[in-house]
Backbone as a printed PyTorch tensor [residue, N CA C, xyz], in Angstrom:
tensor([[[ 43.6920,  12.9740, -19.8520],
         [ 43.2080,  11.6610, -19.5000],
         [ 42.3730,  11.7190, -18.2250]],

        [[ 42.7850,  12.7260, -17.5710],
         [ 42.5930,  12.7410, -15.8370],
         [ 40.5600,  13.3300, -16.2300]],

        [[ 40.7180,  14.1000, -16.8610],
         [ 39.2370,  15.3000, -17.0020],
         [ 38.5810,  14.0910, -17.7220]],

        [[ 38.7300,  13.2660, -18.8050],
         [ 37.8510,  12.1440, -19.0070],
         [ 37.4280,  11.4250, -18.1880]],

        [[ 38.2110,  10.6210, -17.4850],
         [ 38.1400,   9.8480, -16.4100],
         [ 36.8310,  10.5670, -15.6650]],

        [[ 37.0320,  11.8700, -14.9160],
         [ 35.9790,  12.4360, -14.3450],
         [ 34.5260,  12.7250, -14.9160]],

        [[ 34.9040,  13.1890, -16.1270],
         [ 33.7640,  13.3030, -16.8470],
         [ 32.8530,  11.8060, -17.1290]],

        [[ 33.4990,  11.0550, -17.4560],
         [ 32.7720,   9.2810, -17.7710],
         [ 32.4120,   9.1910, -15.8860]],

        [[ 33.2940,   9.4420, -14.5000],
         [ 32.4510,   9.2150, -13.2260],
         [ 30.9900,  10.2270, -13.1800]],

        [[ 31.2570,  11.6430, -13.7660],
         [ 29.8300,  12.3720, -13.4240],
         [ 28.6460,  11.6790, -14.2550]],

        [[ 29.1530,  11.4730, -15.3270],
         [ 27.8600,  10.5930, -16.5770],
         [ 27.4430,   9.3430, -15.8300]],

        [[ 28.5950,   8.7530, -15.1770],
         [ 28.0100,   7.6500, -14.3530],
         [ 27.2630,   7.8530, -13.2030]],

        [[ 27.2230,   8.7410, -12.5780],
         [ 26.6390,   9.2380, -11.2480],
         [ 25.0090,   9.6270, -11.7640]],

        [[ 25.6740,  10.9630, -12.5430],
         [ 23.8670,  11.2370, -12.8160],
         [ 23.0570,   9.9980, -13.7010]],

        [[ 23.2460,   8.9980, -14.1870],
         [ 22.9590,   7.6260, -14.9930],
         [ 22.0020,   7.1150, -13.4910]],

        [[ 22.8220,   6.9800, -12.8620],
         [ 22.5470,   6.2160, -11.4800],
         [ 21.5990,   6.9790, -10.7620]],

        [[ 22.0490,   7.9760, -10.4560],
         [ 20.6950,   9.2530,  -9.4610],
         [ 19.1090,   9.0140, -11.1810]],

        [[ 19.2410,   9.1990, -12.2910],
         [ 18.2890,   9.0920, -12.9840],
         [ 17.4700,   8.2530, -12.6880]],

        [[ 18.7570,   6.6960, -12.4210],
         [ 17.5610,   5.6090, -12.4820],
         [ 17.1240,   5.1340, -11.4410]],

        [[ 17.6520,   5.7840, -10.1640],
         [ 16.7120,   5.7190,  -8.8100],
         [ 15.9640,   6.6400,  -8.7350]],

        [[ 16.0990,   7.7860,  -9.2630],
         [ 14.9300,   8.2970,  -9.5750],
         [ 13.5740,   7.7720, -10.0270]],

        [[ 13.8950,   7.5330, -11.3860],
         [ 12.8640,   6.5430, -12.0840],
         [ 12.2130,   5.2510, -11.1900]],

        [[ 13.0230,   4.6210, -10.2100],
         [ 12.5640,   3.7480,  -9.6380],
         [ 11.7030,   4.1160,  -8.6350]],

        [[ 11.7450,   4.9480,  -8.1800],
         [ 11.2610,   6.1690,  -7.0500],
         [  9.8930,   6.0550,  -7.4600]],

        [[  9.6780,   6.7650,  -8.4670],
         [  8.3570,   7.5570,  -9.2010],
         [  7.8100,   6.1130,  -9.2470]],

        [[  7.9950,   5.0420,  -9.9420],
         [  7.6310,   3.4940, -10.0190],
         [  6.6130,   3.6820,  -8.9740]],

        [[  7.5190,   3.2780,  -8.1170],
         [  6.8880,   2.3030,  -6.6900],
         [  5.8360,   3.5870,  -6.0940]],

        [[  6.2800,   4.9000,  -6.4060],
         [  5.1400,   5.9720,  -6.0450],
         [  3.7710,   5.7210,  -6.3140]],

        [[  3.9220,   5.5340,  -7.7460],
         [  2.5670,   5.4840,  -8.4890],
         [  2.0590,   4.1290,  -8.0090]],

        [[  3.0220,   2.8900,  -7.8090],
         [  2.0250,   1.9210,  -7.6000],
         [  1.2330,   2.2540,  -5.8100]],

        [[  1.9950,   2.7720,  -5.4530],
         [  1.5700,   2.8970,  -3.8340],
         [  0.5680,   4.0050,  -3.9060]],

        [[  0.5410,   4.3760,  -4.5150],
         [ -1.0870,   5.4230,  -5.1470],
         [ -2.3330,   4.6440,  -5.2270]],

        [[ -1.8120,   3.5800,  -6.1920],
         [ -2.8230,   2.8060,  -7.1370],
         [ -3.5740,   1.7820,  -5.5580]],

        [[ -2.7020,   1.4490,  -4.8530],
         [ -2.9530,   0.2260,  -3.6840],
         [ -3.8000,   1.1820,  -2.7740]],

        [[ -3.2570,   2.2660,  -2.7980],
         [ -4.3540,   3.5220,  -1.4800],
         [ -5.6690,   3.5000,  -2.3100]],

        [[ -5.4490,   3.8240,  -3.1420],
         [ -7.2620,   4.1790,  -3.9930],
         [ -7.3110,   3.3380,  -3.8120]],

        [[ -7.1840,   1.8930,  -3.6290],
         [ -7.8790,   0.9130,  -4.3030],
         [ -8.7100,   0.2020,  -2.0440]],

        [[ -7.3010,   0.2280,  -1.4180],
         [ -7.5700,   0.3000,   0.4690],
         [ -8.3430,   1.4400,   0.4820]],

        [[ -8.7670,   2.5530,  -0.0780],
         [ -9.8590,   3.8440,   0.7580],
         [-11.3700,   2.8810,  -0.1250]],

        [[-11.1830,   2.4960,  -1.5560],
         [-12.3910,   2.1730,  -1.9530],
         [-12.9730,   1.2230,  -0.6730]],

        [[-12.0580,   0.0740,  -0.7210],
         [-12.5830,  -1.1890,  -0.0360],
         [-12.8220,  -0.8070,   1.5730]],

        [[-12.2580,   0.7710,   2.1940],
         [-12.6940,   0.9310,   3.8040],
         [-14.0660,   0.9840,   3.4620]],

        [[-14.1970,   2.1270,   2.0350],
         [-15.8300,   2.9600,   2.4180],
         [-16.5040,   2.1570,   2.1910]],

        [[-16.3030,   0.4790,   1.0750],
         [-17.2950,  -0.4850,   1.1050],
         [-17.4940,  -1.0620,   2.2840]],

        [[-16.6680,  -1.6010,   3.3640],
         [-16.6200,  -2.2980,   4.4490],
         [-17.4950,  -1.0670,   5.3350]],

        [[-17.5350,   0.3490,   5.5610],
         [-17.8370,   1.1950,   6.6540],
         [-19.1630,   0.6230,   6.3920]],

        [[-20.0680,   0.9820,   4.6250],
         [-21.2000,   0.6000,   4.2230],
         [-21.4330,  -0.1440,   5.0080]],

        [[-21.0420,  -1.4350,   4.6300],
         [-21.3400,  -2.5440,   4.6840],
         [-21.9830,  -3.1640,   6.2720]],

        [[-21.0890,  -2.5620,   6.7360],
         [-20.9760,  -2.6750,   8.5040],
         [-22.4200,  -2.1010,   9.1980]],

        [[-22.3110,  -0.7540,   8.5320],
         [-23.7430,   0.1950,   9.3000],
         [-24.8680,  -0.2110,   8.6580]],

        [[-25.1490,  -1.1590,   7.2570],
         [-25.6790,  -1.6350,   7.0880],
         [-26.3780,  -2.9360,   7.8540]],

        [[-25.2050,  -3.7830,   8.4460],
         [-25.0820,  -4.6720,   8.5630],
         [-26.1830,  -4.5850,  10.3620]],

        [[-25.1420,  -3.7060,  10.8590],
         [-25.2830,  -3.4410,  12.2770],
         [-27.0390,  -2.8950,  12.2530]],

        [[-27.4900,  -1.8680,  11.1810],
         [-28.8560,  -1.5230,  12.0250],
         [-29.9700,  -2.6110,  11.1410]],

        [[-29.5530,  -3.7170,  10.3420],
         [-30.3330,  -4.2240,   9.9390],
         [-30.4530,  -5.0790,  11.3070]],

        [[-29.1450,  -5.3250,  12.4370],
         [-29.7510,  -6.2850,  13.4740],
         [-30.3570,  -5.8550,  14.6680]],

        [[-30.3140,  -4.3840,  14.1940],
         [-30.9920,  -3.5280,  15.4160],
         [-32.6820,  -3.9450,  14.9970]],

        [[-33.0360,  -4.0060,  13.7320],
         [-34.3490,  -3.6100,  13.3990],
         [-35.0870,  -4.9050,  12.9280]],

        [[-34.1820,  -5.7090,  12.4510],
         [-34.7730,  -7.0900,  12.2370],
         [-35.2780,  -7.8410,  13.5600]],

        [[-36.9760,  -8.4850,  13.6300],
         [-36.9500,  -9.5820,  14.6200],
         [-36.4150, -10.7710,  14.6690]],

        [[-35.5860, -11.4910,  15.7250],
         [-35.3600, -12.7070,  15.7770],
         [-35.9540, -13.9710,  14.8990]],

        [[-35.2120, -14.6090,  14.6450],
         [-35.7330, -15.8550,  13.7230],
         [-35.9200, -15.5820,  12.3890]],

        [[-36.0430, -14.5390,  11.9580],
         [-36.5060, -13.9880,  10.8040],
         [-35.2980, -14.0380,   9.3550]],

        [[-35.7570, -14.5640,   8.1730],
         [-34.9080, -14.3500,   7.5390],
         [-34.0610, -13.2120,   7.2130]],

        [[-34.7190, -11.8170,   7.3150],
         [-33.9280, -10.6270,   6.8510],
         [-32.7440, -10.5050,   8.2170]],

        [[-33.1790, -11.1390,   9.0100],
         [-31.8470, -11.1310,  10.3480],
         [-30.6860, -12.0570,  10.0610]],

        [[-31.3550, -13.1240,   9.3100],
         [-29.7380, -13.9410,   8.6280],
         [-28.9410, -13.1630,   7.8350]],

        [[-30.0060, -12.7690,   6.7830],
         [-29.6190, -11.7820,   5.5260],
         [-28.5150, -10.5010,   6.3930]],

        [[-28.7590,  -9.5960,   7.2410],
         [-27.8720,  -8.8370,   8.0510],
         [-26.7090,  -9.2890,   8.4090]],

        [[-26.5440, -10.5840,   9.2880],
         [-25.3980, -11.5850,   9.4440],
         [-24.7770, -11.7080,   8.3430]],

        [[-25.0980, -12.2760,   7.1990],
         [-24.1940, -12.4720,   5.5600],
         [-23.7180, -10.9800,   5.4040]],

        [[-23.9970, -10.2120,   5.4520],
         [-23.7630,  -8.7560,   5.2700],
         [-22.2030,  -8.7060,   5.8280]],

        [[-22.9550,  -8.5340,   7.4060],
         [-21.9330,  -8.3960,   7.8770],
         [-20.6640,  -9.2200,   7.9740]],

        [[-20.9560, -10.3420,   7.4170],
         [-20.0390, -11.5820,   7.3280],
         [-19.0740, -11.0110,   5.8610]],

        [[-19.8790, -10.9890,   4.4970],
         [-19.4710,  -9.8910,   3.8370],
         [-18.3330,  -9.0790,   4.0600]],

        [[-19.0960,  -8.0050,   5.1340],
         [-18.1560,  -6.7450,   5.3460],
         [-16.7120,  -7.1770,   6.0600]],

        [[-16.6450,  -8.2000,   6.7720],
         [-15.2460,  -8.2990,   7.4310],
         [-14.5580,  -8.9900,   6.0190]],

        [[-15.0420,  -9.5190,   4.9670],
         [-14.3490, -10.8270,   4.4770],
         [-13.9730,  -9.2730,   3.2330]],

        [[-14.6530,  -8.0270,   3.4660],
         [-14.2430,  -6.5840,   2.3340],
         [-12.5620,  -6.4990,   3.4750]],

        [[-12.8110,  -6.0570,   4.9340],
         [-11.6770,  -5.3350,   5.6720],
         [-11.1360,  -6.4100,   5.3870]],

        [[-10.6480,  -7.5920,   5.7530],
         [ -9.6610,  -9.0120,   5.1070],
         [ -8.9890,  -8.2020,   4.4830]],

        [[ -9.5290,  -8.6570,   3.2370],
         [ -8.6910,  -7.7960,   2.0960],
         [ -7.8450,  -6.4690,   2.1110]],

        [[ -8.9010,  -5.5610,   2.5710],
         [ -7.8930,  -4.3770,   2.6170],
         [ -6.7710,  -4.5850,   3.6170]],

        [[ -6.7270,  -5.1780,   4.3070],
         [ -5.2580,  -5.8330,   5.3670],
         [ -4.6110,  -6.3830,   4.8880]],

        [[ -4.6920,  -7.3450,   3.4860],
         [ -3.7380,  -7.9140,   3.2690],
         [ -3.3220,  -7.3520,   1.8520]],

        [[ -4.0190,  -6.0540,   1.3050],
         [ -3.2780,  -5.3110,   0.7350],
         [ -2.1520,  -4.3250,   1.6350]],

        [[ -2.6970,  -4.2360,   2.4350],
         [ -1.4880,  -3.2470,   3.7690],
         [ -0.4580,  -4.2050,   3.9710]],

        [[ -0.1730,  -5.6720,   4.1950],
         [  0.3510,  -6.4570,   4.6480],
         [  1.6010,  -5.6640,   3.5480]],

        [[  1.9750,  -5.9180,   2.9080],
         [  3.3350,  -5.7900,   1.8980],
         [  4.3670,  -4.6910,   1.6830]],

        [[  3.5480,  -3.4730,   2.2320],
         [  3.5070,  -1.8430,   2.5560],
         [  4.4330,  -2.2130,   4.2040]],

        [[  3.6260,  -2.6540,   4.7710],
         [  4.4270,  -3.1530,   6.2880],
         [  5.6560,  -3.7970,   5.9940]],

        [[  5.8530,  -4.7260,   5.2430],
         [  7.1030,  -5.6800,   4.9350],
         [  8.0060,  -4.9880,   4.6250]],

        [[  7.9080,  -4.1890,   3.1130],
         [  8.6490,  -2.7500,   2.8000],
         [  9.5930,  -2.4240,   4.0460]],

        [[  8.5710,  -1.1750,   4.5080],
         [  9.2300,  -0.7720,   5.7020],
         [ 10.0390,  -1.3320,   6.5020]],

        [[  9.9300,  -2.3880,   7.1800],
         [ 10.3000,  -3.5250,   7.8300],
         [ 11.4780,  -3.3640,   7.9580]],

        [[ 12.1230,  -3.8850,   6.1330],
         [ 12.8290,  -4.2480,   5.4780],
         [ 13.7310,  -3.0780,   5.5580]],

        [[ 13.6550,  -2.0720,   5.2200],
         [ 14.1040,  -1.1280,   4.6840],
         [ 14.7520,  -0.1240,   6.1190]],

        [[ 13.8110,  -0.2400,   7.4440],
         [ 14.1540,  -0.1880,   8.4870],
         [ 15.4060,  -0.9150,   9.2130]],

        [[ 15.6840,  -2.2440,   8.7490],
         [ 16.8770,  -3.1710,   8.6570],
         [ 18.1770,  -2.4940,   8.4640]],

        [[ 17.8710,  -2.0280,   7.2950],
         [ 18.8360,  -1.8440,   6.1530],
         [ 19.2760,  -0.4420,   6.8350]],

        [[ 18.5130,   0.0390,   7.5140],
         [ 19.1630,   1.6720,   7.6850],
         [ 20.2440,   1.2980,   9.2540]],

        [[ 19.2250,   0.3900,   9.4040],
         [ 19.8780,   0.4430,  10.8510],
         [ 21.5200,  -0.7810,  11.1220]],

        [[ 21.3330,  -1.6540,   9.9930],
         [ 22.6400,  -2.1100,   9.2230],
         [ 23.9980,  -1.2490,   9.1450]],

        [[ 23.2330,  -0.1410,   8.0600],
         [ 24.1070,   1.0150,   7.2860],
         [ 25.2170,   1.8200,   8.6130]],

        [[ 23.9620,   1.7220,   9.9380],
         [ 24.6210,   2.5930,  10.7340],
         [ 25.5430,   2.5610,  12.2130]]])
């Protein structure tokens, strides 16, 4: 009776290590998917910026292509926005999870 008992706790253990496992790999891949997606939107915003910046080096005053530079660059912060408030949730995580350890101990 005693060796069942143990045997049904190890089936239960490795059940459990499997499916935090599995949960593991989850949240891996999505935290993959959110980086590609924050490196796309830096290198659009870097564009965007050095674009932005020598169109006001080179444009004269008053001139429409000097507004056009401004929208750009207006643009490029409203690209970094975004990639911050994809970071925002990544921060919370941690946060959170920082709590919890320091709870535990």
């Amino acid at each position: 009776m005693r060796s069942r008992s143990l045997s049904h706790d190890r089936q239960t253990a490795q059940s459990d290590f499997l499916n935090q496992e599995r949960r593991r790999i989850q949240a891996r891949k999505k935290q993959d998917r959110t980086l590609f997606v924050r490196n796309i939107l830096n290198s659009v915003f870097i564009i965007l910026s050095i674009c932005a910046m020598v169109g006001v080096l080179v444009c004269k005053a008053g001139t429409t292509a000097l507004y056009i530079c401004y929208g750009v660059g207006i643009v490029a912060i409203l690209v970094k926005m975004t990639e911050v408030m994809l970071r925002i949730p990544s921060m919370m995580r941690k946060t959170a999870y920082q709590q919890r350890k320091e709870n535990n101990q």
